[in-house]
Short mmCIF file of C-alpha atoms in Angstrom, two decimals:
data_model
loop_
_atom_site.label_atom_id
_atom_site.label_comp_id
_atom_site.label_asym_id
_atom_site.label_seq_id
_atom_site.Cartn_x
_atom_site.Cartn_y
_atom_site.Cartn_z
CA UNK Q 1 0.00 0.00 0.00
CA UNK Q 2 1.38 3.57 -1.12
CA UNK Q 3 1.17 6.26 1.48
CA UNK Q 4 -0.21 9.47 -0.14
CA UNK Q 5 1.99 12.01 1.73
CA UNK Q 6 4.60 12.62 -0.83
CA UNK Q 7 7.73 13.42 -0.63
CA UNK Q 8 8.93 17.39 -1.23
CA UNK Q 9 10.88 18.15 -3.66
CA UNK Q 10 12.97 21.36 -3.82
CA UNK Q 11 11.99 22.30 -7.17
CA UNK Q 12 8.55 21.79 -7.26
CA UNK Q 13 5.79 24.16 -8.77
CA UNK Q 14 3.72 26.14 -6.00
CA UNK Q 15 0.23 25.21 -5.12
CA UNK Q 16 -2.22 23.72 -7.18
CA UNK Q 17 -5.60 25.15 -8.03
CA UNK Q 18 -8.86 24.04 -9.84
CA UNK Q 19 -9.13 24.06 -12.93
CA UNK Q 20 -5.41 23.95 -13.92
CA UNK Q 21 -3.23 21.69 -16.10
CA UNK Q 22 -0.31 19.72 -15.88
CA UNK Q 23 1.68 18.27 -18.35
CA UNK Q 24 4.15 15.55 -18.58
CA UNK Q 25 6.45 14.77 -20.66
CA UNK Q 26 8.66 11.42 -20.65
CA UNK Q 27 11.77 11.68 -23.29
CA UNK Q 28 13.48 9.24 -24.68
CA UNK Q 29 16.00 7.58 -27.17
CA UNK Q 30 13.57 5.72 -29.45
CA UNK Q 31 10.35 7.94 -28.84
CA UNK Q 32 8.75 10.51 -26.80
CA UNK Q 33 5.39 10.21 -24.56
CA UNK Q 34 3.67 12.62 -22.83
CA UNK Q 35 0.17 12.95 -20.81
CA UNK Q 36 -2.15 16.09 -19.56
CA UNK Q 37 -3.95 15.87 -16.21
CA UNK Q 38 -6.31 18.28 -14.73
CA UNK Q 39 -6.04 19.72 -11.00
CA UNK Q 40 -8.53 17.02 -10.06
CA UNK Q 41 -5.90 13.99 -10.86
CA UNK Q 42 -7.57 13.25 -14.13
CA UNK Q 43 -5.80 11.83 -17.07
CA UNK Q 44 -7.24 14.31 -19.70
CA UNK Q 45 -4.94 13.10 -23.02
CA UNK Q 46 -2.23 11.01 -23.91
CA UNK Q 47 0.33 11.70 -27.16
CA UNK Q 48 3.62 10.44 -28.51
CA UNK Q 49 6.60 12.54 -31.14
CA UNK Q 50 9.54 11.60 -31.72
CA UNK Q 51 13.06 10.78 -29.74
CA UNK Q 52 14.15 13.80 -27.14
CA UNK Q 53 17.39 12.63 -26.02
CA UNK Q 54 19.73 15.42 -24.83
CA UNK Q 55 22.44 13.75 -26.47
CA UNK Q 56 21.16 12.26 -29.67
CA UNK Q 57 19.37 15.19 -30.56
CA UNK Q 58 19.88 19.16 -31.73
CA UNK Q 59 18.32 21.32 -29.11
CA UNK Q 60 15.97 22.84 -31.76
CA UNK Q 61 14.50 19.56 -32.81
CA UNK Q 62 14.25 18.87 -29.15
CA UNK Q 63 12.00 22.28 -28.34
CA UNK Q 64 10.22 21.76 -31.42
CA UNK Q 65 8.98 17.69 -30.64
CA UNK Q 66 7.92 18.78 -26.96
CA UNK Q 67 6.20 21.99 -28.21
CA UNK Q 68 3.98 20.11 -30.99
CA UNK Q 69 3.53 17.42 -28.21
CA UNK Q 70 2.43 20.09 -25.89
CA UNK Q 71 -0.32 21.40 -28.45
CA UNK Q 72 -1.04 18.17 -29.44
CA UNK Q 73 -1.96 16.81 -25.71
CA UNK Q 74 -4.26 20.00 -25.36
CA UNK Q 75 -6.17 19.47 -28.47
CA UNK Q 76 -6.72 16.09 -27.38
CA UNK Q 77 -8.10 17.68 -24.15
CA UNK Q 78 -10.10 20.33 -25.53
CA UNK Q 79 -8.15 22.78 -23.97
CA UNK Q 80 -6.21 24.32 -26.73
CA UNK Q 81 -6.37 28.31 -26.06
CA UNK Q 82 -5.25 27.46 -22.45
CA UNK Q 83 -2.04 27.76 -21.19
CA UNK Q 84 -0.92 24.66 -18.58
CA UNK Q 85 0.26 25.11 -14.92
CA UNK Q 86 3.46 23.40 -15.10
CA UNK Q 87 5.29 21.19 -18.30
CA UNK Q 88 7.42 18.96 -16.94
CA UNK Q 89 10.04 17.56 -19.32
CA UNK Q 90 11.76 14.36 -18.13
CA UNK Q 91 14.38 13.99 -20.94
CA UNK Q 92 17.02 11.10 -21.06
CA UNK Q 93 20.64 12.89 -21.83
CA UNK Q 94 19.71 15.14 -18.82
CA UNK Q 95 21.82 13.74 -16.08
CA UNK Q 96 23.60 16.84 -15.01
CA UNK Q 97 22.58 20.32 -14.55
CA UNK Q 98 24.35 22.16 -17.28
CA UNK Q 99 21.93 20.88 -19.95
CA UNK Q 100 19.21 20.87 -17.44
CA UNK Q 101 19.17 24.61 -17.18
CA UNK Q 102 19.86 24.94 -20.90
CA UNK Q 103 16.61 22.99 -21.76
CA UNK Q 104 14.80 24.56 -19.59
CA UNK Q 105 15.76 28.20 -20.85
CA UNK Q 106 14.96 27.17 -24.06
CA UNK Q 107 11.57 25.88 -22.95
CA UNK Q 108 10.72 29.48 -21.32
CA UNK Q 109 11.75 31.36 -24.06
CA UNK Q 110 8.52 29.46 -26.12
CA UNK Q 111 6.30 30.67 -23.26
CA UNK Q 112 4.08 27.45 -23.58
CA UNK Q 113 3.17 27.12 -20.00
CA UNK Q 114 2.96 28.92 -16.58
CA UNK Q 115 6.26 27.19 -15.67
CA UNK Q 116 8.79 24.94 -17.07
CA UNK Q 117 10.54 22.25 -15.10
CA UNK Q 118 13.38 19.91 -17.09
CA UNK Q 119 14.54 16.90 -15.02
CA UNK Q 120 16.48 13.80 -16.55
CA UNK Q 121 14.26 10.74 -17.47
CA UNK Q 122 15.71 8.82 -14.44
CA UNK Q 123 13.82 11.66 -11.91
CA UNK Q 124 10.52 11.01 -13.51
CA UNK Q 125 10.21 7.13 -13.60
CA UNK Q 126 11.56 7.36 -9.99
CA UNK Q 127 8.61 9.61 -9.44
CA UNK Q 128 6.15 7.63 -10.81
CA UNK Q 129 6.87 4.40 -9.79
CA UNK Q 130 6.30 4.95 -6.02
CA UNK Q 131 4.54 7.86 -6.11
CA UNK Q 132 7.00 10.01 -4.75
CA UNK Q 133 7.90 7.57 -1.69
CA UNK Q 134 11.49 6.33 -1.15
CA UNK Q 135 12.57 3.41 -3.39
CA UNK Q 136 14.87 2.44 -6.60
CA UNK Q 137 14.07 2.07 -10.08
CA UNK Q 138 16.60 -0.11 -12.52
CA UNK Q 139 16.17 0.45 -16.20
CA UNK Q 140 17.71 -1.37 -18.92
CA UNK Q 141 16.76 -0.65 -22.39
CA UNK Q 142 19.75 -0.18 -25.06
CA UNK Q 143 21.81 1.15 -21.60
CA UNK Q 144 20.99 0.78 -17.86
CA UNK Q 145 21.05 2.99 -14.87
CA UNK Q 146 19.63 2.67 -11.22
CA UNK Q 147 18.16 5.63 -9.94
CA UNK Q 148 16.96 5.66 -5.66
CA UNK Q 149 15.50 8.08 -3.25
CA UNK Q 150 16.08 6.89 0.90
CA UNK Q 151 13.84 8.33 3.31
CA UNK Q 152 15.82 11.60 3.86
CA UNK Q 153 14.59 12.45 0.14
CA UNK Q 154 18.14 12.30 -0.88
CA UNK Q 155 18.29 10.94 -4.69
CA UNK Q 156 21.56 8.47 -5.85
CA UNK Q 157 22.04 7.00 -8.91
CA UNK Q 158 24.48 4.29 -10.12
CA UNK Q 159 25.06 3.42 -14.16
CA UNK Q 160 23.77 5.34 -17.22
CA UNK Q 161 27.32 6.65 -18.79
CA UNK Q 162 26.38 5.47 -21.69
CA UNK Q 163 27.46 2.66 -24.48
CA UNK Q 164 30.88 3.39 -24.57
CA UNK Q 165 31.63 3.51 -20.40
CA UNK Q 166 28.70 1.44 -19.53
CA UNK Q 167 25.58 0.18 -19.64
CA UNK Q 168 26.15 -3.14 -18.31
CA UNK Q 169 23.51 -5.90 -18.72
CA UNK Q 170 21.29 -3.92 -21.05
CA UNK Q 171 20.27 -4.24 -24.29
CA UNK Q 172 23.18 -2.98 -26.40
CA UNK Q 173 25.35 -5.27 -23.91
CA UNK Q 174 23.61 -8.33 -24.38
CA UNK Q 175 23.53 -8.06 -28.29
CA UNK Q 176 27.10 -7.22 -28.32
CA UNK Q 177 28.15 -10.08 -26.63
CA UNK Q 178 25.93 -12.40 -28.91
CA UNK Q 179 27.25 -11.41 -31.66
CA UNK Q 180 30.41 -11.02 -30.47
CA UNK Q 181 29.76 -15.01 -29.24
CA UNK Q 182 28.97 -15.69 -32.61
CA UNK Q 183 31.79 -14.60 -34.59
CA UNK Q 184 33.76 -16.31 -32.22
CA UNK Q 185 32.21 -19.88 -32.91
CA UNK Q 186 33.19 -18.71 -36.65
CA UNK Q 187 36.37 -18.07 -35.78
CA UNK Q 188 37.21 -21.30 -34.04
CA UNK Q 189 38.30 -19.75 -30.83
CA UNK Q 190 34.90 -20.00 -28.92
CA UNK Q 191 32.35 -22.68 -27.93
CA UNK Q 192 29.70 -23.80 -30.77
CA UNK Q 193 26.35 -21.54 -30.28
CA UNK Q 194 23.27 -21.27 -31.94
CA UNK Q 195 23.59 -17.71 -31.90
CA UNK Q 196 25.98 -18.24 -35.01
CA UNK Q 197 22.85 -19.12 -37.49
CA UNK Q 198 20.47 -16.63 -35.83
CA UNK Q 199 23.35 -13.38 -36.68
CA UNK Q 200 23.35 -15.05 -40.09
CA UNK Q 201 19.23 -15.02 -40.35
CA UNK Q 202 19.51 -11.30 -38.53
CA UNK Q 203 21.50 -9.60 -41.01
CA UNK Q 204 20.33 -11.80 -43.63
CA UNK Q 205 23.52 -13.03 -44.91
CA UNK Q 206 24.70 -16.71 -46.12
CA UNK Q 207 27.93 -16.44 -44.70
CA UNK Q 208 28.62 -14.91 -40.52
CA UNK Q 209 31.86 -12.95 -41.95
CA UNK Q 210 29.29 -11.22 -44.88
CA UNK Q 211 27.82 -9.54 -41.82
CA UNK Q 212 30.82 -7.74 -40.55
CA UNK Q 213 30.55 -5.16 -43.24
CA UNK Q 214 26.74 -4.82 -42.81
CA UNK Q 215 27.44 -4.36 -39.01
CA UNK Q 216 29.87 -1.27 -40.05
CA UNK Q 217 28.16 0.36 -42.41
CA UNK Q 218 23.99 -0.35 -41.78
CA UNK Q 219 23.95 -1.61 -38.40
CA UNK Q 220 25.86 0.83 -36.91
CA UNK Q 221 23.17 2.85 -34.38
CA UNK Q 222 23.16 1.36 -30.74
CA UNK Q 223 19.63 0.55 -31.35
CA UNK Q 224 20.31 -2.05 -33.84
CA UNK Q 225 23.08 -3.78 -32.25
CA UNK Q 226 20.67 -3.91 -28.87
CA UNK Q 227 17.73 -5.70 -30.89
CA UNK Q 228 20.32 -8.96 -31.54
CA UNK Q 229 19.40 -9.32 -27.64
CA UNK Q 230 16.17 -11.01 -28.01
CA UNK Q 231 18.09 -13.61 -29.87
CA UNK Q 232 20.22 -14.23 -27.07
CA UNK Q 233 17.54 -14.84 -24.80
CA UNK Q 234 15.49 -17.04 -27.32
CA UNK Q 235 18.66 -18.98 -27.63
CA UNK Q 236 19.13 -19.15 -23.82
CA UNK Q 237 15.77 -20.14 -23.33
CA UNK Q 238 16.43 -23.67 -25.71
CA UNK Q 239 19.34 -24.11 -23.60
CA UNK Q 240 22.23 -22.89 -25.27
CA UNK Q 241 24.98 -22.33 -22.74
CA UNK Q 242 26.80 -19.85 -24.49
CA UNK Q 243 23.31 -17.75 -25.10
CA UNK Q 244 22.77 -18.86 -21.36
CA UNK Q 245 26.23 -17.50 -19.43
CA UNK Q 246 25.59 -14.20 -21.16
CA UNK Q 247 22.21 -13.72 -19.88
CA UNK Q 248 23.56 -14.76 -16.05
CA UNK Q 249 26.45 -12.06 -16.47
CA UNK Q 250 23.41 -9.51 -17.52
CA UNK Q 251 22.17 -9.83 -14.66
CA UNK Q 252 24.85 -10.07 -12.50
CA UNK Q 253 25.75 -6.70 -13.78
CA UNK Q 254 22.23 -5.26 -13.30
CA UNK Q 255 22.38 -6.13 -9.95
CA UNK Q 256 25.18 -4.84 -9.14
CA UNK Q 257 23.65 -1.22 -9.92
CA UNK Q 258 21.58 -1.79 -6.93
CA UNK Q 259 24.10 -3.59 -4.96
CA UNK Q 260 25.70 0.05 -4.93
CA UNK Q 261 22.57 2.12 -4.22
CA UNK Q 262 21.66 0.16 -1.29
CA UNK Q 263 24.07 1.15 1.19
CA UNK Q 264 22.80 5.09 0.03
CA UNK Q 265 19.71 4.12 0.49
CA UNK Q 266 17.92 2.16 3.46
CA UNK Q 267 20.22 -0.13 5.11
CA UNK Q 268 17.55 -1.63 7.95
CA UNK Q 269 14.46 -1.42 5.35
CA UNK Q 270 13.64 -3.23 2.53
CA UNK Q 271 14.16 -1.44 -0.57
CA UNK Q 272 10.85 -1.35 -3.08
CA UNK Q 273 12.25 -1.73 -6.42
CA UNK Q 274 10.81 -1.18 -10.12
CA UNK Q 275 12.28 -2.95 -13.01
CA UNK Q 276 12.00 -0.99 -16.17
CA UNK Q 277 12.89 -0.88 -19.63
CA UNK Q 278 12.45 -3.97 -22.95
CA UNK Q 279 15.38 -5.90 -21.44
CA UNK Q 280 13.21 -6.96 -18.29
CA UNK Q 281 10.76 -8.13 -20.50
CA UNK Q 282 12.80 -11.01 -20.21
CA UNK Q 283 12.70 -11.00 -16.29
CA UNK Q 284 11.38 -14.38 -15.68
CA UNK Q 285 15.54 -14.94 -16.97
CA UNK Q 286 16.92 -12.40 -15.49
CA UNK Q 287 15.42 -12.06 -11.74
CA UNK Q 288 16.76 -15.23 -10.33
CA UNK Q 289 20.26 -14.72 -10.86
CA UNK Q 290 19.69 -10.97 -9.54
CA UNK Q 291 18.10 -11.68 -6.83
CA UNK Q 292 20.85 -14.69 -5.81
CA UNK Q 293 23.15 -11.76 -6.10
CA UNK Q 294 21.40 -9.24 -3.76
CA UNK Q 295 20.78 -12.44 -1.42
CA UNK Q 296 24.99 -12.96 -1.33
CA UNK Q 297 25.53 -8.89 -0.87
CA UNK Q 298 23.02 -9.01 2.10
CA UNK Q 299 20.80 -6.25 0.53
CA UNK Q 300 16.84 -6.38 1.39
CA UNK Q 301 14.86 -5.85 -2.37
CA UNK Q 302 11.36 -6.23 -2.83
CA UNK Q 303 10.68 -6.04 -6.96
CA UNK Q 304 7.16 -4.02 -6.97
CA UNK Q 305 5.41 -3.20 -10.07
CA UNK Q 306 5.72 0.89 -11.06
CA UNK Q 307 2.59 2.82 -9.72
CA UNK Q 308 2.99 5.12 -12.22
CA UNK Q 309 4.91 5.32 -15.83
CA UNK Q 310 7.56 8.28 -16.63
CA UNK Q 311 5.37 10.77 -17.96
CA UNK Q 312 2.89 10.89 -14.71
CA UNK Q 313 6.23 11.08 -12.56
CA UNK Q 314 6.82 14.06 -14.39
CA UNK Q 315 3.54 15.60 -13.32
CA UNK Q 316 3.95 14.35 -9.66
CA UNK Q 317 7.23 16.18 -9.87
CA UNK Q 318 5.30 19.22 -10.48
CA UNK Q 319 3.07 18.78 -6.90
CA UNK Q 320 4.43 20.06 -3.71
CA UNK Q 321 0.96 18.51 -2.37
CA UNK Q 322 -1.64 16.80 -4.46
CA UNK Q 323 -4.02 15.26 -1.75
CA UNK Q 324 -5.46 12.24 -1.16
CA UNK Q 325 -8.34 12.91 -3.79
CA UNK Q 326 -5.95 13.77 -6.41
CA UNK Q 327 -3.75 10.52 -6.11
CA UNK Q 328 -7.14 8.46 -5.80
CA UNK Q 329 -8.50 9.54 -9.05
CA UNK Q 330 -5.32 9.38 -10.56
CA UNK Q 331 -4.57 5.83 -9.64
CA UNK Q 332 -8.42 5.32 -10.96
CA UNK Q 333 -7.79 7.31 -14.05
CA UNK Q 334 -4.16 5.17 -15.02
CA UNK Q 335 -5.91 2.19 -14.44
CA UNK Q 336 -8.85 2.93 -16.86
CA UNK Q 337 -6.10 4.27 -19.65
CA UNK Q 338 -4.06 1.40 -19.25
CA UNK Q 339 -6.86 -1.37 -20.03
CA UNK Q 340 -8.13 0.89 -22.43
CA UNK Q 341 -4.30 0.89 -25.02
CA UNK Q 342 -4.19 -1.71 -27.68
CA UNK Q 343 -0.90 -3.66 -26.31
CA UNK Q 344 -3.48 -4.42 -23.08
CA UNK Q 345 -7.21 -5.65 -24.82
#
């Protein structure tokens, strides 16, 4: 059960009154979603645009994607000669202030709402995953990164430096490794794995070494290289041990994210933790092993579904004190959205 005192954050937009509107906005490396809620707790609209990452991205294509999303969400509501209370941008790439302020400049200058918050993405699915309350979030798309608030509303984060320094266990990781397995099987100098037909399938070549060059020159975005992971885990699933000891080392590595939050964090409590991202689509592989690890490091987890997703976090974000009313109809209100999407009939 979720308390509904939330925690304060520094800062968060002044007082809330009727008849206002909030908008969220979660951004990310493959694509951008955003909602609008009322002052009531009401989800009021839902829209998608494009990818808003920090670093990916030129700042103008960044301001332009959250502005039409902005207009966009209060169409959808009905509302579109009103100015919102508060847009809340929750953009990955934003992990340290510099390009925080910068964004959020930018933002001002286009005078599309009362105020202007920009957080990183991290911040937000914290937020809406526990509702403001002390707890950890690990994500793990193409990259990981463990993001965790203790009592003291202190916020830690461990991970998320990107392809080249990191992101351990995630999706770009895994598919790395597999195909890295692969060629190695080709090569002679590595166990026999299924994964070698399954590259060869992938990047629909006859020969493994034909898709070196299409790795180079077509494959060469993080994005592709991370969707060769759910051919690692299909593999690992029919038993293939190389396929299988990269999917254990995943997740040794994902735990160890949290393994170094936890002493920031709660020592005596359990910590509530959200898994997020594609890669834990896969968790009924992954958790085990984790959860052997956080066993052998003495660290208390309990792996909770998120309340909320990014893009309410980013609205909660925006509320110094939303009430009791507010959180119950906005529980109420994600539920009825969430049966209601296609992925969910």
């Amino acid at each position: 059960m979720f308390r509904l005192k939330l925690q304060r954050h520094s800062s968060r937009i002044g007082k809330m009154e009727k008849n206002k509107y909030f908008i969220g906005i979660d951004g990310g490396g493959t694509k951008s979603s955003g909602c609008l809620i009322n002052s009531e707790g009401n989800i009021r609209a839902l829209g998608e645009t494009g990818p808003t990452n920090y670093i990916q991205k030129e700042e103008p294509v960044i301001i332009e994607r959250i502005c039409t999303l902005v207009e966009s969400l209060k169409e959808k509501a009905g509302i579109s000669h009103e100015k919102p209370a508060a847009v809340v941008a929750g953009l990955s790439g934003l992990g340290s202030e510099k390009p925080r302020v910068r964004i959020k400049k930018l933002l001002e200058e286009t005078k599309i709402a009362e105020k202007i918050m920009a957080v990183s993405d991290a911040a937000t699915a914290l937020e809406g995953a526990f509702a403001g309350e002390p707890g950890a979030i690990l994500i793990a798309g193409t990259g990981s990164i463990a993001y965790g608030k203790n009592t003291g509303g202190e916020i830690f984060r461990a991970g998320g430096w990107g392809y080249l320094l990191g992101g351990e266990g995630a999706g770009f990781d895994i598919g790395r490794n597999g195909i890295a397995a692969a060629l190695e099987d080709w090569d002679g100098r590595g166990e026999k794995t299924i994964l070698r037909p399954q590259l060869e399938k992938y990047f629909k070549v006859s020969e493994i070494n034909e898709a070196v060059p299409e790795i180079y020159v077509n494959y060469t975005t993080r994005g592709a290289l991370a969707q060769f992971a759910r051919f690692v885990f299909a593999a690992a699933q029919r038993g293939d041990k190389v396929a299988e000891k990269i999917v254990a080392d995943a997740a040794k590595r994902l735990a160890e994210h949290i393994i170094a939050l936890a002493p920031r964090l709660d020592k005596e409590k359990k910590i509530q933790l959200a898994l997020l991202g594609n890669i834990f689509k896969s968790k009924k592989m992954l958790l085990p092993a984790m959860q052997q690890c956080w066993m052998e490091a003495a660290c208390k987890i309990e792996v909770k579904e998120p309340l909320f997703p990014a893009e309410i976090g980013a609205v909660l974000l925006a509320q110094p004190k939303p009430g009791s009313l507010f959180m119950k109809n906005l529980i109420t209100s994600a539920k009825t959205v969430k049966k209601s999407q296609p992925n969910n009939a």
